[in-house]
mmCIF file of C-alpha atoms in Angstrom:
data_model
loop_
_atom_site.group_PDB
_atom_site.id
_atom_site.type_symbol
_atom_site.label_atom_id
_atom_site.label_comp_id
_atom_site.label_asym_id
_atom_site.label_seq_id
_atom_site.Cartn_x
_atom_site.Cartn_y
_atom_site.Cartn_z
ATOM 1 C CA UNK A 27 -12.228 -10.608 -22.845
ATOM 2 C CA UNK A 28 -14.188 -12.500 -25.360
ATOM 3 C CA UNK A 29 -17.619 -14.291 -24.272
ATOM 4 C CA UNK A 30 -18.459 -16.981 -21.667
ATOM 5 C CA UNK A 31 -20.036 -19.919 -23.674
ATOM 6 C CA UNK A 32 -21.819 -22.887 -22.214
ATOM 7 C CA UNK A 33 -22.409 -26.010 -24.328
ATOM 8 C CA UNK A 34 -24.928 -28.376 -22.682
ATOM 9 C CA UNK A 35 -23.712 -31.863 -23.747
ATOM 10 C CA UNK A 36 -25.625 -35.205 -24.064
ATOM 11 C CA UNK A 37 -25.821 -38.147 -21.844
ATOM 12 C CA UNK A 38 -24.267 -41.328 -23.890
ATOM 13 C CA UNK A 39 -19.910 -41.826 -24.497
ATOM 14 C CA UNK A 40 -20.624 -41.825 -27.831
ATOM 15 C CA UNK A 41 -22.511 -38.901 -28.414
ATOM 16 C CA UNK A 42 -20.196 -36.895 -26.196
ATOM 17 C CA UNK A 43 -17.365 -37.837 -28.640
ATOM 18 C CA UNK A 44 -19.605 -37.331 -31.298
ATOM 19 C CA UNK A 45 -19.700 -33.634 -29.935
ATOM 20 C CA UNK A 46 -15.951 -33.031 -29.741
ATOM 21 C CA UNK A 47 -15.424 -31.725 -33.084
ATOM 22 C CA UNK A 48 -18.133 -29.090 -32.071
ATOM 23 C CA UNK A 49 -16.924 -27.979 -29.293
ATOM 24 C CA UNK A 50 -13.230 -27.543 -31.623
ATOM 25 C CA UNK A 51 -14.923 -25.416 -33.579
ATOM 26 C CA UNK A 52 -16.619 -23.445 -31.278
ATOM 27 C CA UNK A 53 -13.323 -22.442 -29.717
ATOM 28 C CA UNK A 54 -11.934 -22.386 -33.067
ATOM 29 C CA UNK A 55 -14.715 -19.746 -33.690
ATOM 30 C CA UNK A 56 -14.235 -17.302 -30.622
ATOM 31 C CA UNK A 57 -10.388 -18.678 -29.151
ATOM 32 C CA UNK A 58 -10.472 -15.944 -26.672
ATOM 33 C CA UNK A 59 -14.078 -17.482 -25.370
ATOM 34 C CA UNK A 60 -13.972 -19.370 -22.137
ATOM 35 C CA UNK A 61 -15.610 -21.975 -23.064
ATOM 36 C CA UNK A 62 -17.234 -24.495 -20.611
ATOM 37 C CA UNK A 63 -18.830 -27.759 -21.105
ATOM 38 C CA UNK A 64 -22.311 -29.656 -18.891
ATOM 39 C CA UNK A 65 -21.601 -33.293 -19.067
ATOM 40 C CA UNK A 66 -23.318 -36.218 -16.466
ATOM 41 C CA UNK A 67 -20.863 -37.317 -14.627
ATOM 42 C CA UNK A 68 -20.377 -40.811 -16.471
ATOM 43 C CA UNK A 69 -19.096 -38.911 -19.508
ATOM 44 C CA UNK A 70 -17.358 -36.307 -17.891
ATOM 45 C CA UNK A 71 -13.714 -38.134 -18.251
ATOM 46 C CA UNK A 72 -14.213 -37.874 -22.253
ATOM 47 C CA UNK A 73 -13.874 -34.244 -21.612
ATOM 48 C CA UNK A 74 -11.436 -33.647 -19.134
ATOM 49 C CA UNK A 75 -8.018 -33.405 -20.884
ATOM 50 C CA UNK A 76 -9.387 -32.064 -24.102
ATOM 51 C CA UNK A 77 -7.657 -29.123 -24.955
ATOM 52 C CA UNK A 78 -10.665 -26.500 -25.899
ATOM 53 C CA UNK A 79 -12.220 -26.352 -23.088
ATOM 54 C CA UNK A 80 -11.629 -23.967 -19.933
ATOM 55 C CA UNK A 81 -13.585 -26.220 -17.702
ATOM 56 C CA UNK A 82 -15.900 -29.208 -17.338
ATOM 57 C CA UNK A 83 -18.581 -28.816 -14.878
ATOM 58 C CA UNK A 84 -20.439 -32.371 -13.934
ATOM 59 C CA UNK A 85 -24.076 -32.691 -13.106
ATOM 60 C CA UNK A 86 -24.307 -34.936 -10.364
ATOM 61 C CA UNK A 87 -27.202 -36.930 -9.794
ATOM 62 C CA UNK A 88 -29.198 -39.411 -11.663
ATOM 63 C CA UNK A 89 -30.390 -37.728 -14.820
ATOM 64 C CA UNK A 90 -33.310 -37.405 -15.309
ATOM 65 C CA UNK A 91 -34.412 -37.832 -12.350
ATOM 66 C CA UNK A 92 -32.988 -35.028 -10.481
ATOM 67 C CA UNK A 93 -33.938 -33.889 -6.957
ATOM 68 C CA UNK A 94 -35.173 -30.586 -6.331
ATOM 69 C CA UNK A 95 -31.908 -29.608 -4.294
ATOM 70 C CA UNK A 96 -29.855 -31.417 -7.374
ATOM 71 C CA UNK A 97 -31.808 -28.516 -9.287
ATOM 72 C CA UNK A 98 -31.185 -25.776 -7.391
ATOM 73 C CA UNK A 99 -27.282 -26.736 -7.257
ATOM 74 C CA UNK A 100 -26.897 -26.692 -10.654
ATOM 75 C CA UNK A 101 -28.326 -23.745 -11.239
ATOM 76 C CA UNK A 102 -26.569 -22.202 -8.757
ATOM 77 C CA UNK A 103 -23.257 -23.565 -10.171
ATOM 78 C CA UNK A 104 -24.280 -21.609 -13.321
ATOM 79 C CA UNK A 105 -25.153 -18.752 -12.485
ATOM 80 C CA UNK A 106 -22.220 -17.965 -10.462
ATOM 81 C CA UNK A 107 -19.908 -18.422 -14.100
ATOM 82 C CA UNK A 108 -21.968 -15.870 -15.431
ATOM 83 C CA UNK A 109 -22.205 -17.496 -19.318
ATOM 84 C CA UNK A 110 -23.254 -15.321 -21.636
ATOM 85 C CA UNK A 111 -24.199 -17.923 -24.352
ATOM 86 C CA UNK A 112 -25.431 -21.831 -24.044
ATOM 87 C CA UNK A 113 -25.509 -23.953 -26.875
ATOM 88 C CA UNK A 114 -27.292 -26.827 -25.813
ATOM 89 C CA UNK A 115 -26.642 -30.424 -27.969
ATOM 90 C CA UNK A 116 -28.892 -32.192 -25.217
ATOM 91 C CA UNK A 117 -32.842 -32.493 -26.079
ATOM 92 C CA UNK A 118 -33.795 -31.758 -22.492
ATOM 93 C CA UNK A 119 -35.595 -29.038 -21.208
ATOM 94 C CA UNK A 120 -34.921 -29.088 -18.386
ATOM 95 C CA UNK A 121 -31.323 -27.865 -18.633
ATOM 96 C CA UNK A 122 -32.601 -25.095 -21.342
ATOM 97 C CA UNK A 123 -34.590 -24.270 -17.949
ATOM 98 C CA UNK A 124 -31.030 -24.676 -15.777
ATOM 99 C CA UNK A 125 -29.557 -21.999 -17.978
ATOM 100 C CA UNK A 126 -32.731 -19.709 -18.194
ATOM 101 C CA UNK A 127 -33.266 -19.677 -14.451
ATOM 102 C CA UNK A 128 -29.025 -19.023 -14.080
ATOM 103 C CA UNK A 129 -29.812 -15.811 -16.150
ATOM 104 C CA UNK A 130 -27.689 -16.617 -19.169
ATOM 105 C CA UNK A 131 -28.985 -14.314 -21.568
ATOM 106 C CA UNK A 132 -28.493 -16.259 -24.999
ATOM 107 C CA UNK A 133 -29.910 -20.081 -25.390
ATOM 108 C CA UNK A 134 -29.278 -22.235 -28.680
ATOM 109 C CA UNK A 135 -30.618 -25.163 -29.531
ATOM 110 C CA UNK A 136 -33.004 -27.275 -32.009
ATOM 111 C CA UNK A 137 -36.395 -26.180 -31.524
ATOM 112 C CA UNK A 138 -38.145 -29.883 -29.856
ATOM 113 C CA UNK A 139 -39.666 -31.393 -26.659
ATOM 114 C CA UNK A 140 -41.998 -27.876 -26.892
ATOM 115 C CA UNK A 141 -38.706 -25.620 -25.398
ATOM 116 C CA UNK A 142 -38.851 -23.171 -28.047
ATOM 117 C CA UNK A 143 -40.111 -20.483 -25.338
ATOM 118 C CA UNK A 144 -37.264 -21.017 -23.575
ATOM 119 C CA UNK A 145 -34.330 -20.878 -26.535
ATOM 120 C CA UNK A 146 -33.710 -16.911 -27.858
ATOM 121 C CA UNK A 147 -32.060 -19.035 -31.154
ATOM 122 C CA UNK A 148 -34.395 -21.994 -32.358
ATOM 123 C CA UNK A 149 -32.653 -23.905 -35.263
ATOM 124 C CA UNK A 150 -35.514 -26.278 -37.430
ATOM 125 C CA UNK A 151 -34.513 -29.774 -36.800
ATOM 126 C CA UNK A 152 -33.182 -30.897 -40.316
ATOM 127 C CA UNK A 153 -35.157 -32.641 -42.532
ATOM 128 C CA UNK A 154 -33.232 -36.056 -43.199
ATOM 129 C CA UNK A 155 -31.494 -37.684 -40.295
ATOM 130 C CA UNK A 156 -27.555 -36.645 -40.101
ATOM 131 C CA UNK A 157 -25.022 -38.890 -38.476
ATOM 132 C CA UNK A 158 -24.469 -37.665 -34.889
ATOM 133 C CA UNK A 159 -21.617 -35.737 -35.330
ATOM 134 C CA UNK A 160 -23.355 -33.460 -38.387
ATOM 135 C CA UNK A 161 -26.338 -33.179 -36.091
ATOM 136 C CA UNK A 162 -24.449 -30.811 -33.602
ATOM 137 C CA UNK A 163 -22.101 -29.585 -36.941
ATOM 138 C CA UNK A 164 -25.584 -28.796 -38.202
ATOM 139 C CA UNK A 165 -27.094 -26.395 -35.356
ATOM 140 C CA UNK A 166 -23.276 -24.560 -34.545
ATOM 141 C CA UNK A 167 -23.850 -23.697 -38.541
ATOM 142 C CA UNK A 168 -26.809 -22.312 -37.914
ATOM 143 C CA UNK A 169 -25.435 -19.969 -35.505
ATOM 144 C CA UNK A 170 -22.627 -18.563 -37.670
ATOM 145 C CA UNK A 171 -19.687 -20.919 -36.757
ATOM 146 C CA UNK A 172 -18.250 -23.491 -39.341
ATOM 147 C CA UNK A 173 -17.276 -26.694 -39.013
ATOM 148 C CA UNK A 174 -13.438 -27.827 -38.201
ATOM 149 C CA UNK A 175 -13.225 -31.718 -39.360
ATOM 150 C CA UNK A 176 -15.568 -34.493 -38.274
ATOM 151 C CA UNK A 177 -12.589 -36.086 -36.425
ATOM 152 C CA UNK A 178 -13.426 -37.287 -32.529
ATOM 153 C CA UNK A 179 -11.452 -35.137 -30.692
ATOM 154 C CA UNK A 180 -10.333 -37.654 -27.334
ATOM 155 C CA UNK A 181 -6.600 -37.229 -25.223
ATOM 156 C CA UNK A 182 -6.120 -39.603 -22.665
ATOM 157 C CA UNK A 183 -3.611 -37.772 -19.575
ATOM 158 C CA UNK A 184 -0.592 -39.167 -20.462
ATOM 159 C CA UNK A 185 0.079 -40.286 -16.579
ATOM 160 C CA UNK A 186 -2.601 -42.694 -16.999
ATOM 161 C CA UNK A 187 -0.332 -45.039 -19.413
ATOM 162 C CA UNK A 188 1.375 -46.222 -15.893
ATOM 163 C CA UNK A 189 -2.315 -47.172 -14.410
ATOM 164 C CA UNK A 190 -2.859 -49.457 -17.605
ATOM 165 C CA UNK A 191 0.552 -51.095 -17.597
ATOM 166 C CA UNK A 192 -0.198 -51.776 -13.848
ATOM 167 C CA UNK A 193 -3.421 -53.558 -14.664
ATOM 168 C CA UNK A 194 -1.743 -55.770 -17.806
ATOM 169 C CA UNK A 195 0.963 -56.720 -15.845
ATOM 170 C CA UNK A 196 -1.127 -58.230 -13.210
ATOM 171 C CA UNK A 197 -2.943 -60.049 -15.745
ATOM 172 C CA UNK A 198 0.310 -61.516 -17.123
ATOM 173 C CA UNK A 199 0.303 -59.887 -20.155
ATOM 174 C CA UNK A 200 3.572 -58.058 -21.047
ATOM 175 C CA UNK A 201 5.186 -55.092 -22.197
ATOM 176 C CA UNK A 202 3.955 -54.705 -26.380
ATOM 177 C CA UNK A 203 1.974 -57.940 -26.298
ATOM 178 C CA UNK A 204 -0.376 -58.618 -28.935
ATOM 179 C CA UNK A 205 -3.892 -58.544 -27.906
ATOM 180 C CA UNK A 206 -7.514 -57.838 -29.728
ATOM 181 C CA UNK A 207 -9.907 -56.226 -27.130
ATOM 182 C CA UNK A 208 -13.964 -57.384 -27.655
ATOM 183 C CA UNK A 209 -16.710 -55.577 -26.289
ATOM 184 C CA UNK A 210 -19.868 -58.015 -26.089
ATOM 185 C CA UNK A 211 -21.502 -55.671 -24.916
ATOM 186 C CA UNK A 212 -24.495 -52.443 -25.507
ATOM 187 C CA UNK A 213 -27.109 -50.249 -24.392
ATOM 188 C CA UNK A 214 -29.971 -53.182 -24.550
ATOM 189 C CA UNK A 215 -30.127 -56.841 -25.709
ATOM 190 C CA UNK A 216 -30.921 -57.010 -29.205
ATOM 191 C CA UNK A 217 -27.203 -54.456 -30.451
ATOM 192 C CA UNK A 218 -25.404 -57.473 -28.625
ATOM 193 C CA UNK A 219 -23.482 -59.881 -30.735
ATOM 194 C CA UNK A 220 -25.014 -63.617 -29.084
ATOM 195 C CA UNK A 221 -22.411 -64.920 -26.389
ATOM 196 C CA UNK A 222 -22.185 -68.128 -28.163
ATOM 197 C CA UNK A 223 -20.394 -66.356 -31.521
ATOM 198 C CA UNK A 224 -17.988 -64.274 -29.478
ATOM 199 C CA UNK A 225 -17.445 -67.959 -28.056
ATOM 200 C CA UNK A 226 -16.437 -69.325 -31.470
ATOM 201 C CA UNK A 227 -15.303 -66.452 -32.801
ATOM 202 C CA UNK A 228 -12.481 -66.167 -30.036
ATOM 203 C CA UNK A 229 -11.711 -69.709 -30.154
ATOM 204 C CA UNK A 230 -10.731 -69.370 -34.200
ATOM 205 C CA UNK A 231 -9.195 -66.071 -33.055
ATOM 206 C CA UNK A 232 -7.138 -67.811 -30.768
ATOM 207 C CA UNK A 233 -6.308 -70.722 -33.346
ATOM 208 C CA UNK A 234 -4.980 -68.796 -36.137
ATOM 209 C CA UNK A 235 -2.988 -65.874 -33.222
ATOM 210 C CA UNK A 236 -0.592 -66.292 -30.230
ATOM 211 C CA UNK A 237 -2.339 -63.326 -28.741
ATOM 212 C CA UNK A 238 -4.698 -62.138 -26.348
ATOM 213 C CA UNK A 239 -8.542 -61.428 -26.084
ATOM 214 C CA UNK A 240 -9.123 -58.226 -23.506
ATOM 215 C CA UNK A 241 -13.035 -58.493 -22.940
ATOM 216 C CA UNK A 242 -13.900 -54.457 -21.541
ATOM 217 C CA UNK A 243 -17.219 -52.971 -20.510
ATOM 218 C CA UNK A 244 -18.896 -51.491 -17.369
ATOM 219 C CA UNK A 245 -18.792 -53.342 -14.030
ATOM 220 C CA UNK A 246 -22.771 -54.203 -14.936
ATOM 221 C CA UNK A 247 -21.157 -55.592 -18.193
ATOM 222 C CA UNK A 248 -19.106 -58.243 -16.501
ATOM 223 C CA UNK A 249 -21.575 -61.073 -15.999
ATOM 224 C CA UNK A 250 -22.081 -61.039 -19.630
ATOM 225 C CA UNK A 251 -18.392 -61.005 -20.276
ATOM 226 C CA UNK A 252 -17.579 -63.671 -17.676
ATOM 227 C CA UNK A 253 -19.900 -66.378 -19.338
ATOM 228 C CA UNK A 254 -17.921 -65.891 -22.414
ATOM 229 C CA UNK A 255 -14.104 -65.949 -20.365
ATOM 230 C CA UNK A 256 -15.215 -68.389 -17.852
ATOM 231 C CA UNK A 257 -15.133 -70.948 -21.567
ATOM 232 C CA UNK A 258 -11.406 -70.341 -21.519
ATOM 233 C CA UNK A 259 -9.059 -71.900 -19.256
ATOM 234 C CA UNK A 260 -5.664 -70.897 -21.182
ATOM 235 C CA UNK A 261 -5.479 -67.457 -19.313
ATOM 236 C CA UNK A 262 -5.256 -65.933 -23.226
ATOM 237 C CA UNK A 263 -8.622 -64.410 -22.400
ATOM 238 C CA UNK A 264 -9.796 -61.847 -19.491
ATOM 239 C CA UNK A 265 -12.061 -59.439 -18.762
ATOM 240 C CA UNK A 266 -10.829 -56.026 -17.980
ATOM 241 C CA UNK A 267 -15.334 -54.955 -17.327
ATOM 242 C CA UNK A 268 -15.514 -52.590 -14.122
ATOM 243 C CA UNK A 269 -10.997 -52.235 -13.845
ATOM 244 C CA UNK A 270 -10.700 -49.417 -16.577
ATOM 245 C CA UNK A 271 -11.578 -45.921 -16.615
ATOM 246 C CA UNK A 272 -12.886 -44.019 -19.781
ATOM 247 C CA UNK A 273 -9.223 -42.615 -19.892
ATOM 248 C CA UNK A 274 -7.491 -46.030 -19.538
ATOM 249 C CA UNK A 275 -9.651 -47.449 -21.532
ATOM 250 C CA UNK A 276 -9.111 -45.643 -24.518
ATOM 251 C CA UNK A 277 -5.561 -45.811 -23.540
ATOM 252 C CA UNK A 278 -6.325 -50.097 -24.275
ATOM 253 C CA UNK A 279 -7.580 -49.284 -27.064
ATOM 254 C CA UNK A 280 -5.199 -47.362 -28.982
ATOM 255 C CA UNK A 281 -2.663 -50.106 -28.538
ATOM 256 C CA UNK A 282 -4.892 -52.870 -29.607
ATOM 257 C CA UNK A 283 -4.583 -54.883 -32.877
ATOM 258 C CA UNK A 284 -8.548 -54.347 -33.135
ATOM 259 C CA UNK A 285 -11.804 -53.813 -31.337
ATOM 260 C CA UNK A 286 -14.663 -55.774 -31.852
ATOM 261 C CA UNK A 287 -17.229 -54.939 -30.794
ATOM 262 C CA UNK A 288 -21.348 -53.980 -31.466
ATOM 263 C CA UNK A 289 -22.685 -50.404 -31.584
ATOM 264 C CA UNK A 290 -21.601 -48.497 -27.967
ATOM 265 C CA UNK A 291 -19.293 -46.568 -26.344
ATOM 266 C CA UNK A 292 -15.802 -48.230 -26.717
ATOM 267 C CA UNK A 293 -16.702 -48.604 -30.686
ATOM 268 C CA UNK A 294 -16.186 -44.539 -30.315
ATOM 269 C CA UNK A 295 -13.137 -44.659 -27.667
ATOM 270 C CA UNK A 296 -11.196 -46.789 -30.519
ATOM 271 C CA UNK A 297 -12.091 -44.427 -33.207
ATOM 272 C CA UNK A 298 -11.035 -41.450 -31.137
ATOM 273 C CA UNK A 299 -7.492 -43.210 -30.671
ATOM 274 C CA UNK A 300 -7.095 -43.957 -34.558
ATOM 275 C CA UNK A 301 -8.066 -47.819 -33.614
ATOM 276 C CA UNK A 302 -8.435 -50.123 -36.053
ATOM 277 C CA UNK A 303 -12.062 -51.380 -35.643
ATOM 278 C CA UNK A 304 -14.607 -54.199 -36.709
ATOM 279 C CA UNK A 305 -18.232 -52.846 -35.557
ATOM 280 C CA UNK A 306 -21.176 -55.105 -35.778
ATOM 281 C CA UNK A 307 -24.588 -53.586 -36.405
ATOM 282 C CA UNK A 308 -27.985 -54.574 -36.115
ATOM 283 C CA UNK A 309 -31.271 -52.911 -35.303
ATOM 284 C CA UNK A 310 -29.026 -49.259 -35.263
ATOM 285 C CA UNK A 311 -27.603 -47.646 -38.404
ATOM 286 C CA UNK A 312 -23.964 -47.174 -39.058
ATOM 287 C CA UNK A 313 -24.654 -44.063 -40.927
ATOM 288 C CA UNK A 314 -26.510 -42.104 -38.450
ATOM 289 C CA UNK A 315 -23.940 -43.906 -35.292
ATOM 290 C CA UNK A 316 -21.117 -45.274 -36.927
ATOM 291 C CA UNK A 317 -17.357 -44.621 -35.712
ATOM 292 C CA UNK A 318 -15.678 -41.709 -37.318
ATOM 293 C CA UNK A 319 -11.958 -42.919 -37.683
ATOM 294 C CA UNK A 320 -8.468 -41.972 -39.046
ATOM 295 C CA UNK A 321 -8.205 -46.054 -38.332
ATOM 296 C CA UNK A 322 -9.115 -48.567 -40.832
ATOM 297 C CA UNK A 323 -13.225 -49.523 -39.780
ATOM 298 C CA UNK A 324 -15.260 -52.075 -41.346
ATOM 299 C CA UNK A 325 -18.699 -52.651 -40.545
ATOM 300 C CA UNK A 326 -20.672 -55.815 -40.990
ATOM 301 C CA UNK A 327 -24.283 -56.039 -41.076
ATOM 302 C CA UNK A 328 -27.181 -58.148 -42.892
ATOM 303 C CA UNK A 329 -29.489 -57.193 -44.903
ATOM 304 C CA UNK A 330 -32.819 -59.299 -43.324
ATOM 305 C CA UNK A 331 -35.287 -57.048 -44.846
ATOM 306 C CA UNK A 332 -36.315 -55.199 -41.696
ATOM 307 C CA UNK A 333 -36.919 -51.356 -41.682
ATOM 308 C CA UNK A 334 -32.879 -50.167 -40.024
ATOM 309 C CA UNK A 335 -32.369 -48.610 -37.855
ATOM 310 C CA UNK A 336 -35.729 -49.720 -35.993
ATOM 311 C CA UNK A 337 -34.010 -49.294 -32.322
ATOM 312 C CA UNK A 338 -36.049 -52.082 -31.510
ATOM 313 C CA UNK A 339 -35.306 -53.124 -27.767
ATOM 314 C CA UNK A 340 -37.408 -56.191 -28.125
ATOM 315 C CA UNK A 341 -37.867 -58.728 -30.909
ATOM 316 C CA UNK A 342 -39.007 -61.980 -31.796
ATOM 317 C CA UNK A 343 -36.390 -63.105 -34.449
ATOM 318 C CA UNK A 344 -33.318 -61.262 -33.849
ATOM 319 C CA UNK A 345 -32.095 -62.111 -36.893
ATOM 320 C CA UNK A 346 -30.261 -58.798 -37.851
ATOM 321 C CA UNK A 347 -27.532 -60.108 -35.826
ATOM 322 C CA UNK A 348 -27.937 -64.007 -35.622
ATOM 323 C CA UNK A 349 -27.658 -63.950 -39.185
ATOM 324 C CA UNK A 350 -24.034 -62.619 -39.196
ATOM 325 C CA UNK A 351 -21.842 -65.457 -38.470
ATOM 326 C CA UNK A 352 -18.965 -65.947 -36.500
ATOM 327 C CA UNK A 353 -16.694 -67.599 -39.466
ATOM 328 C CA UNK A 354 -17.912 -64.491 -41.824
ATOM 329 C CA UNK A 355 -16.505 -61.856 -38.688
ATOM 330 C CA UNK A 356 -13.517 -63.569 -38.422
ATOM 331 C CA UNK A 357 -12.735 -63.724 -41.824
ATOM 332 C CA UNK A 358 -13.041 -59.846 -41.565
ATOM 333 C CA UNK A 359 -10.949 -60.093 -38.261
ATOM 334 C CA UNK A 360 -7.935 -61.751 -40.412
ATOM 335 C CA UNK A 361 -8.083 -59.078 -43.165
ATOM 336 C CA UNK A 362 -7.948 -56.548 -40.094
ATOM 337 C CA UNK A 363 -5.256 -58.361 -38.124
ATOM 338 C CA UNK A 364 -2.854 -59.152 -41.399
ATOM 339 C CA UNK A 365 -3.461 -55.884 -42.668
ATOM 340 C CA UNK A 366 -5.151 -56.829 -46.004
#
């Protein structure tokens, strides 16, 4: 029986993607393992087809704010697998305290937030910054186990192609239909394209293509999305925000033309599913964030003599992405769509 490893995930879509080719290797590493994965629950459906891993166990409750029973149940949970290793990619240490008060033996991690006490293996945070996915490639090398490909690692049940075909249907939009998806969309204001250039851009989109514009995001996400379909009466354009799941989502998204869409989650759900993909950046860096794709990716961004990535979530100017234009993103767009 080989050991009972616990990897301790992070709280965002994309940096749970950004950990799947970790956990591949780590059950590439030690394939008799059984090898388990901590994940908050709004990132648990990344996780729950993939093929390395023996079982997902969610942490309900509202990180980080747990409450004290919320505590003890996880714990609990824990403890009764009886891990013999956790590997933790989250910064928290609080869940380096989960595992050490479940009694797994063996704790990895980077050595930050003053939780070295409670890790047995510390790993030095590394000196420059690494793109997300290197970061956890970085510590698993540390411990002895190499890397197997930088490729997201995402596989959608195959039962939920009938739940997405249900939901296109009822928005009249047929069998193989062309249609670009857009995510205005992101974790605070300033990584958001401005509504009025999704406006235009769309409207030359839908000029130059007999196609349709899918508009996805959260259910918080769709008052932002509805002031941009609300402009269109031709029924070309809808908002799928709050009707997918992460599984039919990516499901979307692998059948799309393109996404566009700024720095978030769904910029990593196409990249997973080989999705061709137009990313716009601002105040984050491509290089440290940026989809990792078998697709064809281009990212636009200005130059407007700022310090990037600042991760800024106020500003006065905003002119990383005011500056890039709608006509410049859909000149991209055509290169994209035609396949140039």
């Amino acid at each position: 029986m080989g050991p009972r490893i616990l990897i301790v995930n992070v709280n965002w879509l994309g940096d749970v993607l950004f950990s799947t080719p970790a956990i591949r290797a780590v059950k590439k590493r030690f394939p008799d393992s059984f090898l388990a994965c901590l994940v908050v629950p709004r990132c648990a459906g990344v996780l729950e087809n993939n093929p390395y891993l023996d079982e997902v166990i969610v942490a309900q409750g509202r990180a980080p704010f747990y409450s004290l029973f919320t505590h003890l149940r996880i714990i609990s949970t824990l403890k009764k697998r009886q891990f013999d290793t956790a590997i933790f990619f989250h910064r928290s240490k609080t869940k380096v305290f989960w595992a050490w008060m479940a009694g797994i033996p063996e704790r990895a991690g980077y050595d930050e937030k003053g939780r070295r006490w409670l890790l047995t293996r510390s790993c030095p945070r590394p000196e420059a910054a690494l793109h997300r996915t290197d970061h956890f490639l970085h510590l698993l090398e540390f411990l002895g186990i190499p890397g197997q490909g930088r490729e997201p690692d995402f596989r959608p049940r195959p039962e939920a192609q009938a739940e997405l075909d249900e939901l296109l249907e009822s928005h009249g939009i047929v069998k193989n239909a062309a249609y670009a998806v857009v995510h205005p969309g992101g974790n605070w204001s300033l990584k958001r394209w401005p509504v009025p250039y999704f406006i235009e851009w769309i409207e030359l989109f839908l000029k130059k293509y007999q196609a349709h514009v899918i508009l996805c995001g959260t259910l918080p996400e769709a008052a932002l999305s509805e002031k941009i379909s609300s402009h269109f009466k031709n029924g070309r354009v809808i908002s799928f925000c709050g009707k997918t799941s992460t599984v039919t989502l990516a499901l979307l998204l692998k059948n799309a033309q393109f996404l566009l869409s700024n720095d978030s989650g769904p910029i990593h759900l196409a990249a997973s599913q080989g999705t061709n993909i137009i990313g716009l950046f601002g105040p984050t860096s491509p290089e440290l964030t940026g989809p990792i794709s078998k697709g064809r990716t281009v990212i636009l961004r200005k130059e407007v003599g700022c310090e990037i990535p600042c991760y800024y979530r106020s500003c006065d100017t905003r002119v990383c992405m005011e500056w890039l234009k709608p006509a410049e993103v859909f000149e991209a767009s055509v290169k994209v769509m035609d396949g140039k």
